[in-house]
PDB file of C-alpha atoms and ligand atoms in Angstrom:
ATOM      1  CA  UNK A  17      92.734  17.266 -26.752  1.00  0.00           C
ATOM      2  CA  UNK A  18      94.307  14.986 -24.167  1.00  0.00           C
ATOM      3  CA  UNK A  19      92.106  12.296 -22.707  1.00  0.00           C
ATOM      4  CA  UNK A  20      91.624  11.337 -19.058  1.00  0.00           C
ATOM      5  CA  UNK A  21      88.402   9.345 -19.170  1.00  0.00           C
ATOM      6  CA  UNK A  22      89.063   7.341 -22.314  1.00  0.00           C
ATOM      7  CA  UNK A  23      92.112   5.916 -24.071  1.00  0.00           C
ATOM      8  CA  UNK A  24      92.405   6.097 -27.851  1.00  0.00           C
ATOM      9  CA  UNK A  25      94.840   3.704 -29.533  1.00  0.00           C
ATOM     10  CA  UNK A  26      95.370   3.500 -33.266  1.00  0.00           C
ATOM     11  CA  UNK A  27      97.313   0.541 -34.587  1.00  0.00           C
ATOM     12  CA  UNK A  28      97.431  -1.063 -38.003  1.00  0.00           C
ATOM     13  CA  UNK A  29      94.264   0.603 -39.394  1.00  0.00           C
ATOM     14  CA  UNK A  30      92.254  -0.241 -36.254  1.00  0.00           C
ATOM     15  CA  UNK A  31      91.262   2.382 -33.662  1.00  0.00           C
ATOM     16  CA  UNK A  32      90.371   1.184 -30.173  1.00  0.00           C
ATOM     17  CA  UNK A  33      88.632   3.386 -27.635  1.00  0.00           C
ATOM     18  CA  UNK A  34      88.758   2.181 -24.027  1.00  0.00           C
ATOM     19  CA  UNK A  35      86.232   3.671 -21.593  1.00  0.00           C
ATOM     20  CA  UNK A  36      88.690   4.402 -18.809  1.00  0.00           C
ATOM     21  CA  UNK A  37      87.213   5.185 -15.404  1.00  0.00           C
ATOM     22  CA  UNK A  38      87.808   1.761 -13.820  1.00  0.00           C
ATOM     23  CA  UNK A  39      87.194   3.021 -10.256  1.00  0.00           C
ATOM     24  CA  UNK A  40      83.633   3.978 -11.283  1.00  0.00           C
ATOM     25  CA  UNK A  41      83.272   0.919 -13.542  1.00  0.00           C
ATOM     26  CA  UNK A  42      83.784   3.261 -16.537  1.00  0.00           C
ATOM     27  CA  UNK A  43      80.541   5.175 -15.835  1.00  0.00           C
ATOM     28  CA  UNK A  44      79.728   7.878 -18.384  1.00  0.00           C
ATOM     29  CA  UNK A  45      80.072  11.464 -17.175  1.00  0.00           C
ATOM     30  CA  UNK A  46      79.991  14.769 -19.057  1.00  0.00           C
ATOM     31  CA  UNK A  47      83.776  14.943 -19.437  1.00  0.00           C
ATOM     32  CA  UNK A  48      83.871  11.421 -20.869  1.00  0.00           C
ATOM     33  CA  UNK A  49      81.279  12.301 -23.506  1.00  0.00           C
ATOM     34  CA  UNK A  50      83.321  15.395 -24.535  1.00  0.00           C
ATOM     35  CA  UNK A  51      86.418  13.222 -24.918  1.00  0.00           C
ATOM     36  CA  UNK A  52      84.557  10.496 -26.795  1.00  0.00           C
ATOM     37  CA  UNK A  53      83.156  13.097 -29.174  1.00  0.00           C
ATOM     38  CA  UNK A  54      86.648  14.507 -29.820  1.00  0.00           C
ATOM     39  CA  UNK A  55      88.118  11.016 -30.272  1.00  0.00           C
ATOM     40  CA  UNK A  56      85.465  10.196 -32.880  1.00  0.00           C
ATOM     41  CA  UNK A  57      86.402  13.401 -34.747  1.00  0.00           C
ATOM     42  CA  UNK A  58      90.065  12.351 -34.690  1.00  0.00           C
ATOM     43  CA  UNK A  59      89.150   8.929 -36.028  1.00  0.00           C
ATOM     44  CA  UNK A  60      87.054  10.420 -38.838  1.00  0.00           C
ATOM     45  CA  UNK A  61      89.910  12.750 -39.789  1.00  0.00           C
ATOM     46  CA  UNK A  62      92.358   9.837 -40.021  1.00  0.00           C
ATOM     47  CA  UNK A  63      91.882   8.115 -43.366  1.00  0.00           C
ATOM     48  CA  UNK A  64      94.100   5.183 -42.280  1.00  0.00           C
ATOM     49  CA  UNK A  65      91.528   4.034 -39.732  1.00  0.00           C
ATOM     50  CA  UNK A  66      89.201   1.405 -41.185  1.00  0.00           C
ATOM     51  CA  UNK A  67      87.509  -0.072 -38.106  1.00  0.00           C
ATOM     52  CA  UNK A  68      86.711   1.182 -34.583  1.00  0.00           C
ATOM     53  CA  UNK A  69      86.558  -1.057 -31.508  1.00  0.00           C
ATOM     54  CA  UNK A  70      84.896   0.147 -28.284  1.00  0.00           C
ATOM     55  CA  UNK A  71      85.743  -1.600 -25.029  1.00  0.00           C
ATOM     56  CA  UNK A  72      86.189  -1.007 -21.294  1.00  0.00           C
ATOM     57  CA  UNK A  73      89.390  -0.674 -19.254  1.00  0.00           C
ATOM     58  CA  UNK A  74      89.869  -3.166 -16.448  1.00  0.00           C
ATOM     59  CA  UNK A  75      88.425  -6.645 -16.260  1.00  0.00           C
ATOM     60  CA  UNK A  76      85.077  -5.878 -14.639  1.00  0.00           C
ATOM     61  CA  UNK A  77      83.114  -3.462 -16.759  1.00  0.00           C
ATOM     62  CA  UNK A  78      82.496  -2.253 -20.273  1.00  0.00           C
ATOM     63  CA  UNK A  79      80.448   0.663 -18.861  1.00  0.00           C
ATOM     64  CA  UNK A  80      78.188   0.472 -15.761  1.00  0.00           C
ATOM     65  CA  UNK A  81      75.915   3.240 -17.044  1.00  0.00           C
ATOM     66  CA  UNK A  82      75.661   6.983 -16.746  1.00  0.00           C
ATOM     67  CA  UNK A  83      77.562   8.316 -13.738  1.00  0.00           C
ATOM     68  CA  UNK A  84      74.818   8.284 -11.098  1.00  0.00           C
ATOM     69  CA  UNK A  85      76.750  10.624  -8.778  1.00  0.00           C
ATOM     70  CA  UNK A  86      76.755  13.266 -11.535  1.00  0.00           C
ATOM     71  CA  UNK A  87      73.188  12.489 -12.609  1.00  0.00           C
ATOM     72  CA  UNK A  88      71.670  13.177  -9.174  1.00  0.00           C
ATOM     73  CA  UNK A  89      72.944  16.760  -9.211  1.00  0.00           C
ATOM     74  CA  UNK A  90      71.111  17.614 -12.458  1.00  0.00           C
ATOM     75  CA  UNK A  91      67.918  19.608 -12.683  1.00  0.00           C
ATOM     76  CA  UNK A  92      65.356  18.476 -15.293  1.00  0.00           C
ATOM     77  CA  UNK A  93      66.712  20.760 -18.012  1.00  0.00           C
ATOM     78  CA  UNK A  94      70.312  19.679 -17.390  1.00  0.00           C
ATOM     79  CA  UNK A  95      69.174  16.044 -17.471  1.00  0.00           C
ATOM     80  CA  UNK A  96      67.399  16.658 -20.788  1.00  0.00           C
ATOM     81  CA  UNK A  97      70.541  18.188 -22.325  1.00  0.00           C
ATOM     82  CA  UNK A  98      72.773  15.446 -20.907  1.00  0.00           C
ATOM     83  CA  UNK A  99      70.458  12.844 -22.404  1.00  0.00           C
ATOM     84  CA  UNK A 100      70.617  14.659 -25.777  1.00  0.00           C
ATOM     85  CA  UNK A 101      74.394  14.972 -25.554  1.00  0.00           C
ATOM     86  CA  UNK A 102      74.748  11.220 -24.993  1.00  0.00           C
ATOM     87  CA  UNK A 103      72.331  10.456 -27.817  1.00  0.00           C
ATOM     88  CA  UNK A 104      74.272  12.680 -30.216  1.00  0.00           C
ATOM     89  CA  UNK A 105      77.624  11.092 -29.399  1.00  0.00           C
ATOM     90  CA  UNK A 106      76.170   7.574 -29.728  1.00  0.00           C
ATOM     91  CA  UNK A 107      74.531   8.543 -33.034  1.00  0.00           C
ATOM     92  CA  UNK A 108      77.959   9.756 -34.162  1.00  0.00           C
ATOM     93  CA  UNK A 109      79.288   6.222 -33.531  1.00  0.00           C
ATOM     94  CA  UNK A 110      76.352   4.758 -35.461  1.00  0.00           C
ATOM     95  CA  UNK A 111      76.941   7.192 -38.349  1.00  0.00           C
ATOM     96  CA  UNK A 112      80.706   6.717 -38.563  1.00  0.00           C
ATOM     97  CA  UNK A 113      81.787   6.015 -42.131  1.00  0.00           C
ATOM     98  CA  UNK A 114      83.669   2.950 -40.841  1.00  0.00           C
ATOM     99  CA  UNK A 115      82.364  -0.134 -38.980  1.00  0.00           C
ATOM    100  CA  UNK A 116      82.319  -0.019 -35.169  1.00  0.00           C
ATOM    101  CA  UNK A 117      82.477  -3.188 -33.039  1.00  0.00           C
ATOM    102  CA  UNK A 118      81.729  -3.305 -29.307  1.00  0.00           C
ATOM    103  CA  UNK A 119      83.925  -5.685 -27.298  1.00  0.00           C
ATOM    104  CA  UNK A 120      81.855  -6.035 -24.127  1.00  0.00           C
ATOM    105  CA  UNK A 121      84.191  -7.295 -21.420  1.00  0.00           C
ATOM    106  CA  UNK A 122      81.937  -7.065 -18.342  1.00  0.00           C
ATOM    107  CA  UNK A 123      79.015  -4.984 -17.060  1.00  0.00           C
ATOM    108  CA  UNK A 124      77.244  -3.101 -19.867  1.00  0.00           C
ATOM    109  CA  UNK A 125      74.388  -1.545 -17.931  1.00  0.00           C
ATOM    110  CA  UNK A 126      72.183   1.421 -18.775  1.00  0.00           C
ATOM    111  CA  UNK A 127      74.347   3.793 -20.832  1.00  0.00           C
ATOM    112  CA  UNK A 128      76.801   0.892 -21.240  1.00  0.00           C
ATOM    113  CA  UNK A 129      74.295  -1.252 -23.131  1.00  0.00           C
ATOM    114  CA  UNK A 130      73.277   1.888 -25.035  1.00  0.00           C
ATOM    115  CA  UNK A 131      76.909   2.530 -26.095  1.00  0.00           C
ATOM    116  CA  UNK A 132      77.308  -1.059 -27.275  1.00  0.00           C
ATOM    117  CA  UNK A 133      74.006  -0.928 -29.167  1.00  0.00           C
ATOM    118  CA  UNK A 134      75.233   2.127 -31.112  1.00  0.00           C
ATOM    119  CA  UNK A 135      78.007  -0.047 -32.593  1.00  0.00           C
ATOM    120  CA  UNK A 136      77.436  -2.099 -35.741  1.00  0.00           C
ATOM    121  CA  UNK A 137      77.650  -5.342 -33.783  1.00  0.00           C
ATOM    122  CA  UNK A 138      78.708  -6.687 -30.417  1.00  0.00           C
ATOM    123  CA  UNK A 139      81.059  -9.480 -29.330  1.00  0.00           C
ATOM    124  CA  UNK A 140      80.874 -10.216 -25.603  1.00  0.00           C
ATOM    125  CA  UNK A 141      82.884 -12.033 -22.987  1.00  0.00           C
ATOM    126  CA  UNK A 142      81.243 -14.890 -21.054  1.00  0.00           C
ATOM    127  CA  UNK A 143      81.392 -12.466 -18.097  1.00  0.00           C
ATOM    128  CA  UNK A 144      79.359  -9.762 -19.857  1.00  0.00           C
ATOM    129  CA  UNK A 145      76.122  -8.564 -18.278  1.00  0.00           C
ATOM    130  CA  UNK A 146      73.647  -6.440 -20.217  1.00  0.00           C
ATOM    131  CA  UNK A 147      70.631  -4.534 -19.014  1.00  0.00           C
ATOM    132  CA  UNK A 148      68.699  -1.293 -18.859  1.00  0.00           C
ATOM    133  CA  UNK A 149      68.228  -1.026 -15.067  1.00  0.00           C
ATOM    134  CA  UNK A 150      67.183   2.653 -15.044  1.00  0.00           C
ATOM    135  CA  UNK A 151      63.681   1.698 -13.806  1.00  0.00           C
ATOM    136  CA  UNK A 152      65.344   0.658 -10.510  1.00  0.00           C
ATOM    137  CA  UNK A 153      66.447   4.304 -10.145  1.00  0.00           C
ATOM    138  CA  UNK A 154      62.961   5.579 -10.993  1.00  0.00           C
ATOM    139  CA  UNK A 155      64.233   6.556 -14.458  1.00  0.00           C
ATOM    140  CA  UNK A 156      64.138   5.373 -18.048  1.00  0.00           C
ATOM    141  CA  UNK A 157      67.013   4.855 -20.505  1.00  0.00           C
ATOM    142  CA  UNK A 158      68.049   8.196 -21.993  1.00  0.00           C
ATOM    143  CA  UNK A 159      70.858   7.550 -24.472  1.00  0.00           C
ATOM    144  CA  UNK A 160      68.762   5.928 -27.218  1.00  0.00           C
ATOM    145  CA  UNK A 161      68.390   2.547 -25.494  1.00  0.00           C
ATOM    146  CA  UNK A 162      64.611   2.330 -25.647  1.00  0.00           C
ATOM    147  CA  UNK A 163      64.827   2.855 -29.414  1.00  0.00           C
ATOM    148  CA  UNK A 164      67.874   0.831 -30.445  1.00  0.00           C
ATOM    149  CA  UNK A 165      67.104  -2.151 -28.191  1.00  0.00           C
ATOM    150  CA  UNK A 166      63.477  -2.362 -29.351  1.00  0.00           C
ATOM    151  CA  UNK A 167      64.533  -2.180 -33.007  1.00  0.00           C
ATOM    152  CA  UNK A 168      67.111  -4.930 -32.456  1.00  0.00           C
ATOM    153  CA  UNK A 169      65.306  -7.466 -30.261  1.00  0.00           C
ATOM    154  CA  UNK A 170      61.644  -6.454 -30.751  1.00  0.00           C
ATOM    155  CA  UNK A 171      59.281  -4.398 -28.619  1.00  0.00           C
ATOM    156  CA  UNK A 172      58.224  -7.270 -26.353  1.00  0.00           C
ATOM    157  CA  UNK A 173      61.720  -8.281 -25.212  1.00  0.00           C
ATOM    158  CA  UNK A 174      62.826  -4.621 -24.926  1.00  0.00           C
ATOM    159  CA  UNK A 175      59.761  -3.802 -22.823  1.00  0.00           C
ATOM    160  CA  UNK A 176      60.386  -6.762 -20.502  1.00  0.00           C
ATOM    161  CA  UNK A 177      64.004  -5.646 -19.943  1.00  0.00           C
ATOM    162  CA  UNK A 178      63.108  -1.960 -19.485  1.00  0.00           C
ATOM    163  CA  UNK A 179      60.020  -2.619 -17.277  1.00  0.00           C
ATOM    164  CA  UNK A 180      61.728  -5.159 -14.976  1.00  0.00           C
ATOM    165  CA  UNK A 181      65.195  -3.569 -14.933  1.00  0.00           C
ATOM    166  CA  UNK A 182      66.571  -7.137 -14.874  1.00  0.00           C
ATOM    167  CA  UNK A 183      70.039  -7.793 -16.230  1.00  0.00           C
ATOM    168  CA  UNK A 184      70.793 -10.583 -18.678  1.00  0.00           C
ATOM    169  CA  UNK A 185      73.941 -12.593 -19.186  1.00  0.00           C
ATOM    170  CA  UNK A 186      75.743 -13.002 -22.493  1.00  0.00           C
ATOM    171  CA  UNK A 187      73.963 -16.276 -23.421  1.00  0.00           C
ATOM    172  CA  UNK A 188      70.524 -14.623 -23.147  1.00  0.00           C
ATOM    173  CA  UNK A 189      71.775 -11.585 -25.096  1.00  0.00           C
ATOM    174  CA  UNK A 190      72.947 -13.973 -27.828  1.00  0.00           C
ATOM    175  CA  UNK A 191      69.553 -15.751 -27.834  1.00  0.00           C
ATOM    176  CA  UNK A 192      67.860 -12.330 -28.189  1.00  0.00           C
ATOM    177  CA  UNK A 193      70.048 -11.438 -31.178  1.00  0.00           C
ATOM    178  CA  UNK A 194      71.513  -8.524 -29.263  1.00  0.00           C
ATOM    179  CA  UNK A 195      75.088  -9.771 -29.638  1.00  0.00           C
ATOM    180  CA  UNK A 196      76.825 -11.752 -32.387  1.00  0.00           C
ATOM    181  CA  UNK A 197      79.315 -13.856 -30.451  1.00  0.00           C
ATOM    182  CA  UNK A 198      80.374 -14.966 -26.968  1.00  0.00           C
ATOM    183  CA  UNK A 199      84.094 -15.415 -26.256  1.00  0.00           C
ATOM    184  CA  UNK A 200      86.088 -16.399 -23.186  1.00  0.00           C
ATOM    185  CA  UNK A 201      87.365 -13.309 -21.326  1.00  0.00           C
ATOM    186  CA  UNK A 202      90.933 -14.164 -22.413  1.00  0.00           C
ATOM    187  CA  UNK A 203      90.146 -14.386 -26.111  1.00  0.00           C
ATOM    188  CA  UNK A 204      87.574 -11.570 -26.488  1.00  0.00           C
ATOM    189  CA  UNK A 205      89.980  -8.928 -27.844  1.00  0.00           C
ATOM    190  CA  UNK A 206      91.773 -11.504 -30.003  1.00  0.00           C
ATOM    191  CA  UNK A 207      88.455 -12.532 -31.609  1.00  0.00           C
ATOM    192  CA  UNK A 208      87.314  -8.927 -32.065  1.00  0.00           C
ATOM    193  CA  UNK A 209      90.677  -8.005 -33.628  1.00  0.00           C
ATOM    194  CA  UNK A 210      90.495 -11.007 -35.963  1.00  0.00           C
ATOM    195  CA  UNK A 211      87.130  -9.810 -37.273  1.00  0.00           C
ATOM    196  CA  UNK A 212      88.253  -6.155 -37.320  1.00  0.00           C
ATOM    197  CA  UNK A 213      91.342  -7.043 -39.374  1.00  0.00           C
ATOM    198  CA  UNK A 214      89.285  -9.081 -41.810  1.00  0.00           C
ATOM    199  CA  UNK A 215      86.903  -6.134 -42.280  1.00  0.00           C
ATOM    200  CA  UNK A 216      89.844  -3.703 -42.582  1.00  0.00           C
ATOM    201  CA  UNK A 217      91.194  -5.747 -45.492  1.00  0.00           C
ATOM    202  CA  UNK A 218      88.055  -5.007 -47.558  1.00  0.00           C
ATOM    203  CA  UNK A 219      87.364  -2.052 -49.818  1.00  0.00           C
ATOM    204  CA  UNK A 220      86.639   1.150 -47.937  1.00  0.00           C
ATOM    205  CA  UNK A 221      84.060   2.463 -50.422  1.00  0.00           C
ATOM    206  CA  UNK A 222      82.081  -0.786 -50.344  1.00  0.00           C
ATOM    207  CA  UNK A 223      82.204  -0.988 -46.545  1.00  0.00           C
ATOM    208  CA  UNK A 224      80.909   2.539 -46.198  1.00  0.00           C
ATOM    209  CA  UNK A 225      78.161   1.939 -48.742  1.00  0.00           C
ATOM    210  CA  UNK A 226      77.136  -1.362 -47.129  1.00  0.00           C
ATOM    211  CA  UNK A 227      76.847   0.279 -43.691  1.00  0.00           C
ATOM    212  CA  UNK A 228      74.829   3.208 -45.033  1.00  0.00           C
ATOM    213  CA  UNK A 229      72.507   1.041 -47.088  1.00  0.00           C
ATOM    214  CA  UNK A 230      71.729  -1.351 -44.228  1.00  0.00           C
ATOM    215  CA  UNK A 231      71.122   1.546 -41.830  1.00  0.00           C
ATOM    216  CA  UNK A 232      69.191   3.869 -44.135  1.00  0.00           C
ATOM    217  CA  UNK A 233      67.393   1.115 -46.027  1.00  0.00           C
ATOM    218  CA  UNK A 234      66.043  -0.709 -42.990  1.00  0.00           C
ATOM    219  CA  UNK A 235      64.690   2.594 -41.619  1.00  0.00           C
ATOM    220  CA  UNK A 236      62.270   2.632 -44.562  1.00  0.00           C
ATOM    221  CA  UNK A 237      60.057   0.186 -46.504  1.00  0.00           C
ATOM    222  CA  UNK A 238      61.546  -2.702 -48.520  1.00  0.00           C
ATOM    223  CA  UNK A 239      61.014  -1.149 -51.943  1.00  0.00           C
ATOM    224  CA  UNK A 240      62.614   2.166 -50.912  1.00  0.00           C
ATOM    225  CA  UNK A 241      65.432   0.248 -49.216  1.00  0.00           C
ATOM    226  CA  UNK A 242      66.084  -1.706 -52.423  1.00  0.00           C
ATOM    227  CA  UNK A 243      66.234   1.540 -54.393  1.00  0.00           C
ATOM    228  CA  UNK A 244      68.723   2.978 -51.890  1.00  0.00           C
ATOM    229  CA  UNK A 245      70.720  -0.212 -52.517  1.00  0.00           C
ATOM    230  CA  UNK A 246      70.538   0.338 -56.336  1.00  0.00           C
ATOM    231  CA  UNK A 247      72.024   3.809 -56.051  1.00  0.00           C
ATOM    232  CA  UNK A 248      74.778   2.708 -53.681  1.00  0.00           C
ATOM    233  CA  UNK A 249      75.560  -0.322 -55.875  1.00  0.00           C
ATOM    234  CA  UNK A 250      75.971   1.952 -58.888  1.00  0.00           C
ATOM    235  CA  UNK A 251      78.273   4.267 -56.961  1.00  0.00           C
ATOM    236  CA  UNK A 252      80.485   1.476 -55.576  1.00  0.00           C
ATOM    237  CA  UNK A 253      80.780   0.110 -59.142  1.00  0.00           C
ATOM    238  CA  UNK A 254      82.667   3.275 -60.088  1.00  0.00           C
ATOM    239  CA  UNK A 255      85.254   2.910 -57.293  1.00  0.00           C
ATOM    240  CA  UNK A 256      88.921   1.916 -57.635  1.00  0.00           C
ATOM    241  CA  UNK A 257      88.228  -0.852 -55.118  1.00  0.00           C
ATOM    242  CA  UNK A 258      85.541  -2.354 -57.368  1.00  0.00           C
ATOM    243  CA  UNK A 259      87.937  -2.306 -60.349  1.00  0.00           C
ATOM    244  CA  UNK A 260      90.604  -3.976 -58.205  1.00  0.00           C
ATOM    245  CA  UNK A 261      88.248  -6.559 -56.678  1.00  0.00           C
ATOM    246  CA  UNK A 262      86.676  -7.676 -59.942  1.00  0.00           C
ATOM    247  CA  UNK A 263      90.013  -7.668 -61.857  1.00  0.00           C
ATOM    248  CA  UNK A 264      91.682  -9.694 -59.096  1.00  0.00           C
ATOM    249  CA  UNK A 265      88.937 -12.313 -59.314  1.00  0.00           C
ATOM    250  CA  UNK A 266      89.265 -12.641 -63.083  1.00  0.00           C
ATOM    251  CA  UNK A 267      93.082 -12.707 -62.845  1.00  0.00           C
ATOM    252  CA  UNK A 268      92.867 -15.361 -60.100  1.00  0.00           C
ATOM    253  CA  UNK A 269      94.793 -13.298 -57.521  1.00  0.00           C
ATOM    254  CA  UNK A 270      94.056 -11.738 -54.128  1.00  0.00           C
ATOM    255  CA  UNK A 271      92.680  -8.194 -54.329  1.00  0.00           C
ATOM    256  CA  UNK A 272      94.683  -5.385 -52.785  1.00  0.00           C
ATOM    257  CA  UNK A 273      92.244  -2.717 -51.716  1.00  0.00           C
ATOM    258  CA  UNK A 274      93.921   0.648 -51.251  1.00  0.00           C
ATOM    259  CA  UNK A 275      91.391   2.020 -48.800  1.00  0.00           C
ATOM    260  CA  UNK A 276      90.894   5.236 -50.705  1.00  0.00           C
ATOM    261  CA  UNK A 277      87.605   7.002 -51.225  1.00  0.00           C
ATOM    262  CA  UNK A 278      87.664   7.048 -55.026  1.00  0.00           C
TER     263      UNK A 278
HETATM  264  N1  CO8 B  14      77.666   5.617 -11.708  1.00  0.00           N
HETATM  265  C1  CO8 B  14      78.574   6.020 -10.803  1.00  0.00           C
HETATM  266  N2  CO8 B  14      79.364   5.159 -10.125  1.00  0.00           N
HETATM  267  C2  CO8 B  14      79.213   3.844 -10.360  1.00  0.00           C
HETATM  268  C3  CO8 B  14      78.279   3.360 -11.293  1.00  0.00           C
HETATM  269  C4  CO8 B  14      77.485   4.319 -12.004  1.00  0.00           C
HETATM  270  N3  CO8 B  14      76.607   3.967 -12.931  1.00  0.00           N
HETATM  271  N4  CO8 B  14      78.340   2.010 -11.305  1.00  0.00           N
HETATM  272  C5  CO8 B  14      79.294   1.670 -10.411  1.00  0.00           C
HETATM  273  N5  CO8 B  14      79.819   2.756  -9.837  1.00  0.00           N
HETATM  274  C6  CO8 B  14      80.865   2.823  -8.813  1.00  0.00           C
HETATM  275  C7  CO8 B  14      80.327   2.438  -7.450  1.00  0.00           C
HETATM  276  O1  CO8 B  14      79.679   3.515  -6.836  1.00  0.00           O
HETATM  277  C8  CO8 B  14      81.588   1.992  -6.755  1.00  0.00           C
HETATM  278  O2  CO8 B  14      82.297   3.128  -6.331  1.00  0.00           O
HETATM  279  P1  CO8 B  14      82.984   3.159  -4.848  1.00  0.00           P
HETATM  280  O3  CO8 B  14      84.005   2.039  -4.904  1.00  0.00           O
HETATM  281  O4  CO8 B  14      83.601   4.517  -4.778  1.00  0.00           O
HETATM  282  O5  CO8 B  14      81.903   2.887  -3.876  1.00  0.00           O
HETATM  283  C9  CO8 B  14      82.416   1.352  -7.870  1.00  0.00           C
HETATM  284  O6  CO8 B  14      81.878   1.857  -9.093  1.00  0.00           O
HETATM  285  C10 CO8 B  14      82.325  -0.163  -7.888  1.00  0.00           C
HETATM  286  O7  CO8 B  14      80.941  -0.491  -7.936  1.00  0.00           O
HETATM  287  P2  CO8 B  14      80.243  -1.523  -6.890  1.00  0.00           P
HETATM  288  O8  CO8 B  14      80.960  -1.500  -5.602  1.00  0.00           O
HETATM  289  O9  CO8 B  14      78.793  -1.244  -6.903  1.00  0.00           O
HETATM  290  O10 CO8 B  14      80.589  -2.905  -7.634  1.00  0.00           O
HETATM  291  P3  CO8 B  14      79.727  -4.237  -7.554  1.00  0.00           P
HETATM  292  O11 CO8 B  14      80.582  -5.300  -8.180  1.00  0.00           O
HETATM  293  O12 CO8 B  14      79.244  -4.483  -6.168  1.00  0.00           O
HETATM  294  O13 CO8 B  14      78.443  -3.971  -8.460  1.00  0.00           O
HETATM  295  C11 CO8 B  14      77.265  -3.189 -10.409  1.00  0.00           C
HETATM  296  C12 CO8 B  14      78.595  -3.751  -9.845  1.00  0.00           C
HETATM  297  C13 CO8 B  14      76.193  -4.286 -10.359  1.00  0.00           C
HETATM  298  C14 CO8 B  14      77.549  -2.825 -11.867  1.00  0.00           C
HETATM  299  C15 CO8 B  14      76.827  -1.955  -9.579  1.00  0.00           C
HETATM  300  O14 CO8 B  14      77.949  -1.066  -9.498  1.00  0.00           O
HETATM  301  C16 CO8 B  14      75.676  -1.200 -10.179  1.00  0.00           C
HETATM  302  O15 CO8 B  14      74.546  -1.636 -10.060  1.00  0.00           O
HETATM  303  N6  CO8 B  14      75.966  -0.044 -10.802  1.00  0.00           N
HETATM  304  C17 CO8 B  14      74.916   0.827 -11.343  1.00  0.00           C
HETATM  305  C18 CO8 B  14      74.279   0.234 -12.572  1.00  0.00           C
HETATM  306  C19 CO8 B  14      73.173   1.146 -13.075  1.00  0.00           C
HETATM  307  O16 CO8 B  14      72.183   1.350 -12.438  1.00  0.00           O
HETATM  308  N7  CO8 B  14      73.385   1.670 -14.297  1.00  0.00           N
HETATM  309  C20 CO8 B  14      72.433   2.575 -14.915  1.00  0.00           C
HETATM  310  C21 CO8 B  14      72.798   3.973 -14.596  1.00  0.00           C
HETATM  311  S1  CO8 B  14      71.601   5.140 -15.165  1.00  0.00           S
HETATM  312  C22 CO8 B  14      71.897   5.251 -16.809  1.00  0.00           C
HETATM  313  O17 CO8 B  14      72.771   4.639 -17.362  1.00  0.00           O
HETATM  314  C23 CO8 B  14      70.985   6.209 -17.525  1.00  0.00           C
HETATM  315  C24 CO8 B  14      71.438   6.491 -18.941  1.00  0.00           C
HETATM  316  C25 CO8 B  14      70.622   7.608 -19.521  1.00  0.00           C
HETATM  317  C26 CO8 B  14      70.896   8.915 -18.823  1.00  0.00           C
HETATM  318  C27 CO8 B  14      70.178  10.025 -19.483  1.00  0.00           C
HETATM  319  C28 CO8 B  14      70.704  11.378 -19.066  1.00  0.00           C
HETATM  320  C29 CO8 B  14      69.907  12.134 -18.054  1.00  0.00           C
END
């Protein structure tokens, strides 16, 4: 599938997807979701890819939300299915077997914040603006934002953002624990790549297990979460990466993880 609304680049074990509708501030339309879905399939089929980065083309926006010009033409049933489609694609990002980092380079509003929240963590430029302004359109977030934001920053802060429709700048998002780091616009991609490369140098089996355990474990009670961790720990112990990592430590050398699922 060729892409018109996104760009997929794969370089040195890192895949980068650029939301690429700069004239509409990278707003999310149906075609973009189809392409994003296909790009995620390509990434999953490529065993060389160890980390995914999501970012926006141009210097103004990550994603300014769902495409409002497309949204207004939808009847209630079409809106319901569009909302479900977006949720499914964002859940696919969340469930990827590799880590996903959002590099938020500008406006991340509505569906834009929701896309970033589906990633494992977010680095943002000083110019980034986050928010769920759907209430200003007489709507509510529909791509998982009410759920992921509330789980991340707490119900009270999520409700204030959703009820007021007010945007917040990167420093407030950092204070809320919504993002991990603020960078200057010029160094954002450099910083994200530095972290992505560090993660890519680790064992693939352990990375996948760590992501699954944190996600599945925190969706349940502590005791069940710890048991999920036990099982995953046992499984990672049997991997080639674990043999390499522990041997390298004892032999006082750097480990060389092969990135294979065995
Ligand atoms: N949809 C469509 N086009 C957009 C969008 C958008 N979300 N955002 C910006 N654009 C377009 C503008 O219409 C404009 O196009 P044109 O040049 O042809 O007039 C171009 O991008 C540039 O935008 P502005 O001129 O407005 O740029 P400003 O710098 O003045 O303002 C803002 C930037 C503040 C980001 C402003 O564009 C804005 O407020 N955008 C809308 C933000 C918003 O409300 N986002 C939420 C959308 S709703 C949503 O995300 C719901 C998700 C769940 C859906 C569930 C499915 C049913």
